[in-house]
C-alpha cells in the first residue's frame, strides 16, 4: 500500500484519494420480520457532503439508526476513523465526534434557548462555555433571544438550534435526516449554505438524507440512492436520476 504521507519530501500526493473517515460495509437488518436493509456499503471522506436519497420507505432513516448507534445491524459493520464502532452506543459514538439530527426537529418545549444550549454544553466532557454556544449560534445564523422558549421557535430556528448544539463540539461526522423537511425554498438555501460552510471550514463529513433528488444537486457532491433497502445507484446527483433503476423507483412511488 502506498503511504502518501511518507513519500519523498514528505509531501502528500495530491492524486491520492483521502480514505473514508466514516463507512459502513454490507449492512443488513431485519425489523418486524422483514429485511429492511440489504448489503449497504458506503463511505465518506472529511469535508465531503454525501446525499442519501430514495423514495419514502426506502430505508434511509433505518440506515441512520444503524450509523448513529440506535440499532445494531444483523450483519455488516460501521467504521469511524479506522475503528469498528458497530456495537458502540449512541452516546459513545457522539464522544468520538459523530453527530446526528432527526427528521422532526424536536426541542424541549419548556426550556429556553439558553437552557437548551447549557444542556448541550454540559452533556458530556469536555464541558463547553457560553462562548462556544454563542459562536455556534452566530455561525448558524440563529437570531433569537436566549430567553425565548425553544418550543416557540419556527421550524428553521428549531433546526438551527439543534444544529448549533452539535456544531459547537466540532463533530467529525454529521448525519442529517431530512434537514429540509418543513422548510420553504429560501430557508433550504440558507440551511444548505450553513451545512456547506461547516463541511468546507471544519472538514466535517456530512451525510444528508433527502427524498427529493432535485434538492441535492445544490449541496451534495455525490449521492447514493436507496430503494426497498438496497443501494441501487451512486454518483453525481444531477446524473443519477438518468439511471433507469432510479427513475423506476421514483415513478413507482408516484404511481402508487
Ligand atoms: P425512509 O426513511 O427511507 O422513508 P425508513 O427507514 O423509515 O424509510 O423505513 C424503511 C422501511 O422499514 C419501511 O417499510 C418501514 O415501515 C420499515 N420499518 C422502519 N422501522 C421499523 C421497525 N422498527 N419495525 C418494523 N418495520 C420498520
Ligand atoms: Mg426517513
Coordinates of N, CA, C and O and ligand atoms in Angstrom, one line a residue, residues 31-32 34 36 54-63 71 103 178, ligand 1:
X31 N -36.3 -6.1 10.5 CA -37.2 -5.5 11.5 C -38.6 -6.0 11.3 O -39.1 -6.0 10.1
X32 N -39.3 -6.4 12.4 CA -40.7 -6.8 12.2 C -40.8 -8.0 11.2 O -41.8 -8.0 10.5
X34 N -39.2 -8.4 8.5 CA -38.9 -8.0 7.1 C -37.4 -7.6 7.0 O -36.9 -6.9 7.9
X36 N -35.1 -5.1 6.0 CA -35.3 -3.6 5.7 C -34.1 -3.0 5.0 O -34.2 -2.2 4.2
X54 N -33.8 8.5 -1.9 CA -34.6 7.3 -2.1 C -36.0 7.6 -1.7 O -36.3 8.4 -0.8
X55 N -37.0 7.0 -2.3 CA -38.4 7.2 -2.0 C -38.7 6.9 -0.6 O -38.0 6.2 0.1
X56 N -39.9 7.4 -0.1 CA -40.3 7.1 1.3 C -40.3 5.6 1.5 O -40.8 4.8 0.6
X57 N -39.8 5.2 2.6 CA -39.8 3.7 3.0 C -38.6 3.0 2.4 O -38.5 1.8 2.6
X58 N -37.7 3.7 1.8 CA -36.5 3.0 1.2 C -35.6 2.4 2.2 O -34.8 1.5 1.9
X59 N -35.6 3.0 3.4 CA -34.7 2.5 4.4 C -33.6 3.6 4.9 O -32.7 3.2 5.6
X60 N -33.8 4.8 4.5 CA -32.8 5.9 4.8 C -32.7 6.1 6.3 O -31.6 6.1 6.8
X61 N -33.8 6.3 6.9 CA -33.8 6.6 8.4 C -33.2 5.3 9.1 O -32.4 5.5 10.1
X62 N -33.6 4.1 8.7 CA -33.1 2.9 9.3 C -31.6 2.9 9.2 O -30.9 2.5 10.2
X63 N -31.1 3.2 8.1 CA -29.6 3.3 7.9 C -29.0 4.2 8.9 O -28.0 3.9 9.5
X71 N -29.6 1.3 16.4 CA -29.8 -0.1 16.1 C -28.4 -0.8 15.8 O -27.5 -0.1 15.3
X103 N -35.5 13.5 11.7 CA -36.4 14.1 10.7 C -37.3 15.2 11.3 O -37.5 16.2 10.7
X178 N -33.2 14.4 6.6 CA -34.2 15.3 6.0 C -34.2 16.7 6.7 O -35.2 17.2 7.1
Ligands
LIG1 P1 -37.2 6.1 4.8 O1 -36.5 6.9 5.9 O2 -36.4 5.9 3.6 O3 -38.5 6.7 4.5 P2 -37.4 4.0 6.9 O4 -36.0 3.6 7.2 O5 -38.1 4.9 7.8 O6 -37.5 4.6 5.4 O7 -38.3 2.7 6.7 C1 -38.0 1.7 5.8 C2 -38.9 0.5 5.9 O8 -38.7 -0.1 7.2 C3 -40.4 0.9 5.9 O9 -41.1 0.0 5.2 C4 -40.8 0.9 7.4 O10 -42.1 0.6 7.5 C5 -39.9 -0.2 7.9 N1 -39.5 0.0 9.4 C6 -38.8 1.0 9.9 N2 -38.7 0.9 11.2 C7 -39.3 -0.3 11.5 C8 -39.5 -1.0 12.7 N3 -39.0 -0.6 13.9 N4 -40.2 -2.2 12.7 C9 -40.7 -2.7 11.5 N5 -40.5 -2.0 10.3 C10 -39.8 -0.9 10.3

